[in-house]
Amino acid sequence: METRQGMKDALQLGIDARKDELYSLSRDIWSRPELAGNETHAHDRLVRFFSREQAWTVERQYKLPTAFRASWGPVGGGEGDPGLNVGFLCEYDALPGIGHACGHNLIAEVGAAAALGLKAALETQTQLPVPVKITVVGTPAEEEMGGKIDLIEAGAFADIDLVFMAHPAQQDASFLPCVALDEVSVKYHGKASHAAAYPWEGVNALDAAVLSYNNLSALRQQLRPEWRLHGIIKHGGVKPNIIPAYTELEFYMRTPLVKDLCDLKAKAEACFRAAAVATGCQVEISYPSHAYYNILHNATLANLYENNGKALGIQFPEQPANFSGSTDFGNVSFVVPGIHPFFYIGSDAFNHTEEYTEAAGAEKAQLFTLRTAKALAMTAVDVVCCPALLSQVREDFRLAKLKQEKRLEGSDTAP
């Protein structure tokens, strides 16, 4: 225990010593917001940051054009011992029109700071139970395309044993039940005609879109309270005197579990197709993005994070009964044991608002951001130093995944 506390003290000092550089990194990303898949400046800035670090191996454009990977180690353990690769994730994409209104610049900072902190802790030790490696993965396009899912499919997490990241919010929480999400695109094809002279010659695609929208509104009465179905009509026609030949809708569907998402998709598709039948239009239904999974809860990592956070002065208020946010980290949590806590940044503004954009770039957020990075790194120290904790983390992961698989098979087993 004494060794572990010494490592935690060292990592705090290491992070504090780099606080100005870390804020500069975060502020630079914040000041040049880039949309999903186009984060070239953020990618280059993070690559330069780690390339200047001693003994880090950095890979640019790692499997995706704006992803990167930085690795250090392994150190410790005995010859031939199986190693432990500890991963930290950075996000850095922004939102259209309002910039870093979800604080992804701070996620990038937390990931970088926690990795440097764990490195500082490991450098104080000559003996470790297992060889330890640190890997930072830059994961683009969380807001739209699900970059982490592309990275999973490309094998980016195949050699990582644990994964850590943290997300800005209105309060600190070791776990919030982020929900499964899928996006659907619906296109109706009708026939144009003069709306006043001979409307009977047309097939009105806007009627199909409006009926579809209203079908979904009626469906909401029969949905479970925790399910979400929301969207827009992206294209509704060209001119009032032309019967619209083409319309397009975009909807998001969210449920607590992936199994529930399949049920909701089936109900929504029935609404889309019914509108096509009623109006005589043709309908195209597609899913342009990856489905985001719910996050698997790892109780051992969450408890460790709370204990370390409390030691740093973090307060954890009662968790909200419902939380409807979604993240592609959920998919990662199905392939690697991990944790995705949320952290307060000194503002009561809500994410995805202009007020939150300002808060994410403010110096006031730094105390909370670096405190979170320390708590993550301290949690990693606990697991690195105690093989029994590592075994429990892996068992939590196995059981959580098993319960999800039973749900997907139609079991009534609780999550």
Tab-separated table of C-alpha atoms in Angstrom:
chain	number	residue	atom	x	y	z
A	1	MET	CA	0.000	0.000	0.000
A	2	GLU	CA	2.874	2.346	0.806
A	3	THR	CA	4.379	1.754	-2.629
A	4	ARG	CA	1.025	2.399	-4.280
A	5	GLN	CA	0.529	5.680	-2.389
A	6	GLY	CA	4.010	6.796	-3.344
A	7	MET	CA	3.189	6.186	-6.977
A	8	LYS	CA	-0.018	8.190	-6.626
A	9	ASP	CA	1.887	11.066	-5.049
A	10	ALA	CA	4.401	10.971	-7.892
A	11	LEU	CA	1.765	11.049	-10.601
A	12	GLN	CA	0.038	14.042	-9.027
A	13	LEU	CA	3.312	15.939	-8.959
A	14	GLY	CA	4.004	14.890	-12.537
A	15	ILE	CA	0.676	16.197	-13.790
A	16	ASP	CA	0.958	19.429	-11.807
A	17	ALA	CA	4.388	20.052	-13.290
A	18	ARG	CA	2.894	19.917	-16.788
A	19	LYS	CA	-0.310	21.858	-16.141
A	20	ASP	CA	0.621	24.863	-18.286
A	21	GLU	CA	1.505	22.665	-21.280
A	22	LEU	CA	-1.662	20.656	-20.836
A	23	TYR	CA	-3.846	23.758	-20.726
A	24	SER	CA	-2.091	25.085	-23.821
A	25	LEU	CA	-2.839	21.788	-25.580
A	26	SER	CA	-6.503	21.897	-24.594
A	27	ARG	CA	-6.920	25.582	-25.405
A	28	ASP	CA	-5.287	25.162	-28.813
A	29	ILE	CA	-7.725	22.387	-29.735
A	30	TRP	CA	-10.631	24.439	-28.324
A	31	SER	CA	-9.691	27.544	-30.306
A	32	ARG	CA	-9.744	25.701	-33.649
A	33	PRO	CA	-12.844	23.486	-33.534
A	34	GLU	CA	-13.036	20.797	-36.213
A	35	LEU	CA	-15.949	18.582	-37.177
A	36	ALA	CA	-16.012	14.790	-37.023
A	37	GLY	CA	-13.477	13.195	-39.330
A	38	ASN	CA	-11.771	16.508	-40.135
A	39	GLU	CA	-9.731	17.025	-36.960
A	40	THR	CA	-6.403	17.563	-38.721
A	41	HIS	CA	-5.183	20.382	-36.468
A	42	ALA	CA	-6.101	18.531	-33.263
A	43	HIS	CA	-4.468	15.353	-34.598
A	44	ASP	CA	-1.259	17.181	-35.497
A	45	ARG	CA	-1.193	19.055	-32.187
A	46	LEU	CA	-1.502	15.870	-30.144
A	47	VAL	CA	1.035	14.054	-32.304
A	48	ARG	CA	3.529	16.893	-31.725
A	49	PHE	CA	2.788	16.851	-28.002
A	50	PHE	CA	3.643	13.174	-27.607
A	51	SER	CA	6.479	13.226	-30.147
A	52	ARG	CA	8.300	15.683	-27.873
A	53	GLU	CA	7.936	13.313	-24.922
A	54	GLN	CA	10.913	11.127	-24.066
A	55	ALA	CA	10.649	7.451	-25.064
A	56	TRP	CA	7.159	7.672	-26.575
A	57	THR	CA	6.517	5.976	-29.917
A	58	VAL	CA	3.950	7.920	-31.932
A	59	GLU	CA	2.001	6.763	-34.983
A	60	ARG	CA	0.298	9.419	-37.093
A	61	GLN	CA	-2.956	8.706	-38.943
A	62	TYR	CA	-3.321	5.460	-37.027
A	63	LYS	CA	-5.850	3.376	-39.000
A	64	LEU	CA	-7.944	6.518	-39.625
A	65	PRO	CA	-6.825	9.834	-41.190
A	66	THR	CA	-7.218	11.807	-37.947
A	67	ALA	CA	-6.528	9.088	-35.352
A	68	PHE	CA	-3.167	8.587	-33.648
A	69	ARG	CA	-1.481	6.212	-31.235
A	70	ALA	CA	1.276	7.014	-28.724
A	71	SER	CA	2.927	4.233	-26.729
A	72	TRP	CA	5.441	4.010	-23.884
A	73	GLY	CA	7.003	0.948	-22.278
A	74	PRO	CA	6.752	-1.829	-21.320
A	75	VAL	CA	8.518	-1.588	-17.983
A	76	GLY	CA	8.701	-3.890	-14.963
A	77	GLY	CA	7.681	-7.488	-14.443
A	78	GLY	CA	9.709	-10.577	-15.043
A	79	GLU	CA	11.043	-11.943	-18.285
A	80	GLY	CA	8.315	-13.792	-20.135
A	81	ASP	CA	5.507	-12.441	-17.918
A	82	PRO	CA	2.316	-11.460	-19.773
A	83	GLY	CA	2.177	-7.690	-20.058
A	84	LEU	CA	-0.566	-5.224	-19.184
A	85	ASN	CA	-1.324	-2.529	-21.771
A	86	VAL	CA	-3.192	0.391	-20.171
A	87	GLY	CA	-5.054	2.574	-22.662
A	88	PHE	CA	-6.176	6.203	-22.407
A	89	LEU	CA	-8.503	7.684	-25.020
A	90	CYS	CA	-8.590	11.211	-26.401
A	91	GLU	CA	-11.524	12.759	-28.246
A	92	TYR	CA	-11.228	16.093	-30.046
A	93	ASP	CA	-14.050	16.624	-32.551
A	94	ALA	CA	-16.393	19.595	-32.209
A	95	LEU	CA	-20.023	20.396	-33.003
A	96	PRO	CA	-21.310	22.333	-36.033
A	97	GLY	CA	-21.780	26.020	-35.306
A	98	ILE	CA	-21.002	25.950	-31.584
A	99	GLY	CA	-17.511	24.462	-31.434
A	100	HIS	CA	-16.405	22.474	-28.385
A	101	ALA	CA	-19.797	22.566	-26.705
A	102	CYS	CA	-19.278	19.008	-25.465
A	103	GLY	CA	-15.795	19.683	-24.101
A	104	HIS	CA	-13.897	17.187	-26.233
A	105	ASN	CA	-10.821	19.388	-25.957
A	106	LEU	CA	-10.914	18.555	-22.240
A	107	ILE	CA	-11.281	14.833	-22.980
A	108	ALA	CA	-8.091	15.066	-25.028
A	109	GLU	CA	-6.382	16.867	-22.159
A	110	VAL	CA	-7.549	14.324	-19.573
A	111	GLY	CA	-6.292	11.421	-21.679
A	112	ALA	CA	-2.893	13.027	-22.249
A	113	ALA	CA	-2.507	14.112	-18.609
A	114	ALA	CA	-3.528	10.747	-17.168
A	115	ALA	CA	-1.065	8.950	-19.449
A	116	LEU	CA	1.779	11.263	-18.407
A	117	GLY	CA	0.786	10.836	-14.771
A	118	LEU	CA	0.824	7.039	-14.949
A	119	LYS	CA	4.212	7.174	-16.677
A	120	ALA	CA	5.568	9.370	-13.860
A	121	ALA	CA	4.258	6.855	-11.311
A	122	LEU	CA	5.743	3.836	-13.075
A	123	GLU	CA	9.143	5.513	-13.381
A	124	THR	CA	9.436	5.567	-9.585
A	125	GLN	CA	9.360	1.757	-9.413
A	126	THR	CA	11.956	-0.892	-10.104
A	127	GLN	CA	9.602	-3.785	-9.330
A	128	LEU	CA	6.128	-4.243	-10.760
A	129	PRO	CA	3.972	-7.400	-10.688
A	130	VAL	CA	3.695	-7.429	-14.499
A	131	PRO	CA	5.274	-5.576	-17.414
A	132	VAL	CA	3.214	-2.423	-18.022
A	133	LYS	CA	2.773	-0.470	-21.225
A	134	ILE	CA	0.870	2.802	-21.691
A	135	THR	CA	-1.019	3.499	-24.904
A	136	VAL	CA	-2.862	6.690	-25.832
A	137	VAL	CA	-5.325	6.412	-28.709
A	138	GLY	CA	-6.698	9.492	-30.408
A	139	THR	CA	-10.267	8.625	-31.379
A	140	PRO	CA	-11.901	11.015	-33.868
A	141	ALA	CA	-15.505	11.481	-34.959
A	142	GLU	CA	-17.413	10.617	-31.784
A	143	GLU	CA	-20.092	13.213	-32.469
A	144	GLU	CA	-21.174	11.797	-35.797
A	145	MET	CA	-19.548	8.729	-37.343
A	146	GLY	CA	-18.414	6.625	-34.402
A	147	GLY	CA	-14.650	6.701	-34.906
A	148	LYS	CA	-14.022	4.290	-32.052
A	149	ILE	CA	-16.135	1.668	-33.811
A	150	ASP	CA	-14.037	2.023	-36.964
A	151	LEU	CA	-10.946	1.636	-34.796
A	152	ILE	CA	-12.393	-1.466	-33.125
A	153	GLU	CA	-13.049	-3.016	-36.535
A	154	ALA	CA	-9.494	-2.135	-37.606
A	155	GLY	CA	-8.035	-3.942	-34.572
A	156	ALA	CA	-6.855	-0.838	-32.696
A	157	PHE	CA	-7.934	-2.236	-29.308
A	158	ALA	CA	-6.808	-5.831	-29.834
A	159	ASP	CA	-3.680	-5.488	-27.677
A	160	ILE	CA	-5.109	-3.116	-25.017
A	161	ASP	CA	-6.122	-4.660	-21.674
A	162	LEU	CA	-7.778	-1.714	-19.916
A	163	VAL	CA	-9.149	1.556	-21.254
A	164	PHE	CA	-9.787	4.873	-19.500
A	165	MET	CA	-11.392	8.150	-20.537
A	166	ALA	CA	-13.551	10.827	-18.899
A	167	HIS	CA	-16.216	13.158	-20.251
A	168	PRO	CA	-17.202	16.701	-19.146
A	169	ALA	CA	-20.695	17.089	-17.684
A	170	GLN	CA	-22.665	19.007	-15.030
A	171	GLN	CA	-21.497	16.825	-12.126
A	172	ASP	CA	-18.971	14.179	-11.201
A	173	ALA	CA	-20.057	10.573	-11.617
A	174	SER	CA	-18.050	7.367	-11.776
A	175	PHE	CA	-20.688	5.905	-14.090
A	176	LEU	CA	-23.764	7.103	-15.954
A	177	PRO	CA	-25.807	4.626	-18.008
A	178	CYS	CA	-25.195	5.971	-21.505
A	179	VAL	CA	-27.723	4.456	-23.862
A	180	ALA	CA	-27.591	2.677	-27.204
A	181	LEU	CA	-28.092	4.889	-30.261
A	182	ASP	CA	-28.762	4.395	-33.939
A	183	GLU	CA	-29.368	6.945	-36.682
A	184	VAL	CA	-31.798	6.315	-39.516
A	185	SER	CA	-32.133	8.140	-42.829
A	186	VAL	CA	-35.495	7.947	-44.602
A	187	LYS	CA	-35.983	9.123	-48.190
A	188	TYR	CA	-39.328	9.282	-49.983
A	189	HIS	CA	-39.557	9.359	-53.773
A	190	GLY	CA	-42.776	10.587	-55.381
A	191	LYS	CA	-43.601	12.419	-58.605
A	192	ALA	CA	-43.488	16.137	-59.289
A	193	SER	CA	-46.449	17.966	-60.743
A	194	HIS	CA	-47.985	21.446	-60.827
A	195	ALA	CA	-49.609	21.846	-57.429
A	196	ALA	CA	-52.436	24.086	-58.712
A	197	ALA	CA	-53.039	23.051	-62.331
A	198	TYR	CA	-52.958	19.243	-62.107
A	199	PRO	CA	-52.086	18.023	-58.607
A	200	TRP	CA	-53.676	14.634	-59.360
A	201	GLU	CA	-50.720	13.859	-61.611
A	202	GLY	CA	-48.285	14.096	-58.716
A	203	VAL	CA	-47.228	11.732	-55.924
A	204	ASN	CA	-46.533	13.891	-52.900
A	205	ALA	CA	-43.342	12.923	-51.082
A	206	LEU	CA	-43.922	15.677	-48.514
A	207	ASP	CA	-47.206	14.047	-47.525
A	208	ALA	CA	-45.233	10.863	-46.884
A	209	ALA	CA	-42.698	12.730	-44.753
A	210	VAL	CA	-45.416	14.479	-42.722
A	211	LEU	CA	-47.383	11.249	-42.227
A	212	SER	CA	-44.184	9.501	-41.192
A	213	TYR	CA	-43.385	12.224	-38.673
A	214	ASN	CA	-46.909	12.051	-37.267
A	215	ASN	CA	-46.820	8.245	-37.153
A	216	LEU	CA	-43.728	8.442	-34.962
A	217	SER	CA	-45.355	11.079	-32.758
A	218	ALA	CA	-48.302	8.739	-32.178
A	219	LEU	CA	-45.939	5.822	-31.570
A	220	ARG	CA	-44.273	7.700	-28.681
A	221	GLN	CA	-47.414	7.188	-26.586
A	222	GLN	CA	-46.718	3.456	-26.575
A	223	LEU	CA	-42.945	3.591	-26.033
A	224	ARG	CA	-41.194	2.821	-22.782
A	225	PRO	CA	-40.421	5.995	-20.782
A	226	GLU	CA	-36.656	5.569	-21.167
A	227	TRP	CA	-36.776	5.131	-24.966
A	228	ARG	CA	-36.101	8.160	-27.162
A	229	LEU	CA	-37.121	8.831	-30.762
A	230	HIS	CA	-36.393	12.270	-32.217
A	231	GLY	CA	-35.601	13.748	-35.597
A	232	ILE	CA	-36.082	16.305	-38.352
A	233	ILE	CA	-37.312	16.701	-41.919
A	234	LYS	CA	-34.073	17.552	-43.715
A	235	HIS	CA	-35.596	18.171	-47.130
A	236	GLY	CA	-39.254	19.008	-47.702
A	237	GLY	CA	-39.533	20.155	-51.287
A	238	VAL	CA	-38.368	22.883	-53.646
A	239	LYS	CA	-41.239	25.322	-54.243
A	240	PRO	CA	-44.865	25.631	-53.082
A	241	ASN	CA	-46.287	25.264	-56.606
A	242	ILE	CA	-44.420	21.999	-57.251
A	243	ILE	CA	-45.632	18.813	-55.610
A	244	PRO	CA	-42.505	17.514	-53.888
A	245	ALA	CA	-40.993	14.513	-55.621
A	246	TYR	CA	-38.387	13.960	-52.924
A	247	THR	CA	-38.204	14.371	-49.153
A	248	GLU	CA	-35.760	13.218	-46.522
A	249	LEU	CA	-35.923	12.696	-42.764
A	250	GLU	CA	-33.243	11.939	-40.203
A	251	PHE	CA	-34.083	10.357	-36.846
A	252	TYR	CA	-32.152	9.182	-33.811
A	253	MET	CA	-33.307	6.225	-31.744
A	254	ARG	CA	-32.023	5.606	-28.218
A	255	THR	CA	-32.676	2.794	-25.732
A	256	PRO	CA	-30.919	1.645	-22.551
A	257	LEU	CA	-29.837	-1.659	-24.119
A	258	VAL	CA	-28.867	-2.786	-27.609
A	259	LYS	CA	-31.642	-5.415	-27.532
A	260	ASP	CA	-34.241	-2.689	-26.968
A	261	LEU	CA	-32.790	-0.716	-29.854
A	262	CYS	CA	-33.623	-3.555	-32.248
A	263	ASP	CA	-37.248	-3.463	-31.067
A	264	LEU	CA	-37.507	0.304	-31.456
A	265	LYS	CA	-36.013	0.194	-34.954
A	266	ALA	CA	-38.630	-2.331	-36.048
A	267	LYS	CA	-41.467	-0.141	-34.742
A	268	ALA	CA	-40.047	2.975	-36.413
A	269	GLU	CA	-39.545	1.227	-39.738
A	270	ALA	CA	-43.221	0.191	-39.711
A	271	CYS	CA	-44.134	3.884	-39.388
A	272	PHE	CA	-41.874	4.867	-42.273
A	273	ARG	CA	-43.230	2.149	-44.572
A	274	ALA	CA	-46.855	2.853	-43.672
A	275	ALA	CA	-46.465	6.455	-44.821
A	276	ALA	CA	-45.097	5.240	-48.152
A	277	VAL	CA	-48.027	2.884	-48.655
A	278	ALA	CA	-50.555	5.595	-47.772
A	279	THR	CA	-49.157	8.101	-50.287
A	280	GLY	CA	-47.954	5.825	-53.066
A	281	CYS	CA	-44.332	6.888	-52.622
A	282	GLN	CA	-41.251	4.721	-52.710
A	283	VAL	CA	-39.209	4.700	-49.517
A	284	GLU	CA	-35.504	4.140	-48.813
A	285	ILE	CA	-34.502	3.366	-45.231
A	286	SER	CA	-30.810	3.300	-44.384
A	287	TYR	CA	-28.540	3.502	-41.360
A	288	PRO	CA	-25.643	5.767	-42.373
A	289	SER	CA	-23.653	5.520	-39.148
A	290	HIS	CA	-22.569	2.850	-36.711
A	291	ALA	CA	-24.934	1.958	-33.894
A	292	TYR	CA	-23.590	3.129	-30.520
A	293	TYR	CA	-23.878	0.575	-27.702
A	294	ASN	CA	-24.733	1.219	-24.083
A	295	ILE	CA	-21.727	1.286	-21.725
A	296	LEU	CA	-20.978	-1.895	-19.784
A	297	HIS	CA	-20.596	-1.014	-16.113
A	298	ASN	CA	-17.395	-2.167	-14.425
A	299	ALA	CA	-18.117	-1.919	-10.696
A	300	THR	CA	-14.525	-2.543	-9.589
A	301	LEU	CA	-13.091	0.270	-11.718
A	302	ALA	CA	-15.955	2.586	-10.753
A	303	ASN	CA	-15.402	1.983	-7.026
A	304	LEU	CA	-11.660	2.524	-7.355
A	305	TYR	CA	-12.234	5.735	-9.288
A	306	GLU	CA	-14.650	7.059	-6.661
A	307	ASN	CA	-12.223	6.284	-3.834
A	308	ASN	CA	-9.376	8.005	-5.633
A	309	GLY	CA	-11.576	10.935	-6.621
A	310	LYS	CA	-12.757	11.453	-3.052
A	311	ALA	CA	-9.142	11.484	-1.885
A	312	LEU	CA	-8.599	14.391	-4.299
A	313	GLY	CA	-11.689	16.268	-3.124
A	314	ILE	CA	-14.132	15.180	-5.823
A	315	GLN	CA	-17.712	14.910	-4.622
A	316	PHE	CA	-20.057	12.383	-6.157
A	317	PRO	CA	-23.700	13.431	-5.784
A	318	GLU	CA	-26.507	10.947	-6.204
A	319	GLN	CA	-26.631	9.592	-9.738
A	320	PRO	CA	-29.562	10.749	-11.918
A	321	ALA	CA	-32.292	8.143	-12.325
A	322	ASN	CA	-32.211	8.531	-16.120
A	323	PHE	CA	-29.492	9.567	-18.544
A	324	SER	CA	-30.044	9.656	-22.297
A	325	GLY	CA	-26.594	10.500	-23.628
A	326	SER	CA	-24.830	8.184	-26.065
A	327	THR	CA	-21.188	7.556	-26.916
A	328	ASP	CA	-19.167	5.192	-29.078
A	329	PHE	CA	-17.174	4.370	-25.933
A	330	GLY	CA	-20.076	1.993	-25.278
A	331	ASN	CA	-18.832	-0.189	-28.131
A	332	VAL	CA	-15.315	-0.111	-26.693
A	333	SER	CA	-16.649	-1.274	-23.322
A	334	PHE	CA	-17.903	-4.450	-25.031
A	335	VAL	CA	-14.394	-5.405	-26.211
A	336	VAL	CA	-12.093	-4.073	-23.447
A	337	PRO	CA	-12.706	-3.572	-19.701
A	338	GLY	CA	-12.910	0.145	-19.118
A	339	ILE	CA	-14.321	3.161	-17.358
A	340	HIS	CA	-15.955	6.350	-18.665
A	341	PRO	CA	-16.642	8.677	-15.712
A	342	PHE	CA	-18.100	12.156	-16.053
A	343	PHE	CA	-16.640	15.277	-14.477
A	344	TYR	CA	-17.792	18.744	-13.476
A	345	ILE	CA	-15.892	21.628	-15.103
A	346	GLY	CA	-16.990	24.531	-12.915
A	347	SER	CA	-20.129	25.437	-14.854
A	348	ASP	CA	-23.799	24.532	-14.561
A	349	ALA	CA	-24.334	25.060	-18.295
A	350	PHE	CA	-25.607	22.106	-20.287
A	351	ASN	CA	-23.559	20.290	-22.912
A	352	HIS	CA	-24.215	21.252	-26.544
A	353	THR	CA	-24.853	24.906	-25.713
A	354	GLU	CA	-22.817	28.033	-26.422
A	355	GLU	CA	-22.407	28.536	-22.673
A	356	TYR	CA	-20.747	25.140	-22.380
A	357	THR	CA	-18.399	26.001	-25.220
A	358	GLU	CA	-17.149	28.967	-23.208
A	359	ALA	CA	-16.829	26.877	-20.058
A	360	ALA	CA	-14.805	24.187	-21.857
A	361	GLY	CA	-12.202	26.740	-22.918
A	362	ALA	CA	-12.017	28.622	-19.620
A	363	GLU	CA	-9.061	28.401	-17.276
A	364	LYS	CA	-11.552	27.700	-14.464
A	365	ALA	CA	-12.118	24.220	-15.931
A	366	GLN	CA	-8.475	23.253	-15.454
A	367	LEU	CA	-8.671	22.418	-11.747
A	368	PHE	CA	-11.484	19.944	-12.399
A	369	THR	CA	-9.975	18.540	-15.580
A	370	LEU	CA	-6.560	17.757	-14.103
A	371	ARG	CA	-8.118	16.431	-10.906
A	372	THR	CA	-10.054	13.969	-13.045
A	373	ALA	CA	-6.898	12.967	-14.920
A	374	LYS	CA	-5.204	12.274	-11.595
A	375	ALA	CA	-8.116	10.113	-10.416
A	376	LEU	CA	-7.977	8.089	-13.636
A	377	ALA	CA	-4.222	7.574	-13.377
A	378	MET	CA	-4.513	6.648	-9.686
A	379	THR	CA	-7.143	4.058	-10.585
A	380	ALA	CA	-4.745	2.625	-13.158
A	381	VAL	CA	-2.040	2.452	-10.470
A	382	ASP	CA	-4.357	0.428	-8.229
A	383	VAL	CA	-4.962	-2.146	-10.936
A	384	VAL	CA	-1.330	-2.261	-12.071
A	385	CYS	CA	-0.074	-2.879	-8.548
A	386	CYS	CA	-2.650	-5.434	-7.444
A	387	PRO	CA	-3.169	-8.554	-9.591
A	388	ALA	CA	-6.276	-9.439	-7.526
A	389	LEU	CA	-7.918	-6.149	-8.558
A	390	LEU	CA	-7.020	-6.774	-12.176
A	391	SER	CA	-8.638	-10.201	-11.963
A	392	GLN	CA	-11.785	-8.668	-10.471
A	393	VAL	CA	-11.930	-6.016	-13.214
A	394	ARG	CA	-11.746	-8.764	-15.815
A	395	GLU	CA	-14.409	-10.811	-14.019
A	396	ASP	CA	-16.736	-7.789	-13.871
A	397	PHE	CA	-16.224	-7.366	-17.590
A	398	ARG	CA	-16.936	-11.033	-18.304
A	399	LEU	CA	-20.142	-11.066	-16.259
A	400	ALA	CA	-21.436	-7.767	-17.662
A	401	LYS	CA	-20.848	-8.978	-21.192
A	402	LEU	CA	-22.523	-12.314	-20.459
A	403	LYS	CA	-25.628	-10.578	-19.137
A	404	GLN	CA	-25.785	-8.399	-22.239
A	405	GLU	CA	-25.491	-11.446	-24.498
A	406	LYS	CA	-28.361	-13.119	-22.658
A	407	ARG	CA	-30.411	-9.980	-23.169
A	408	LEU	CA	-29.656	-10.084	-26.874
A	409	GLU	CA	-30.857	-13.691	-26.948
A	410	GLY	CA	-34.135	-12.648	-25.311
A	411	SER	CA	-33.351	-13.637	-21.724
A	412	ASP	CA	-35.039	-11.833	-18.847
A	413	THR	CA	-31.765	-11.649	-16.936
A	414	ALA	CA	-31.334	-8.151	-15.490
A	415	PRO	CA	-28.385	-6.065	-16.683
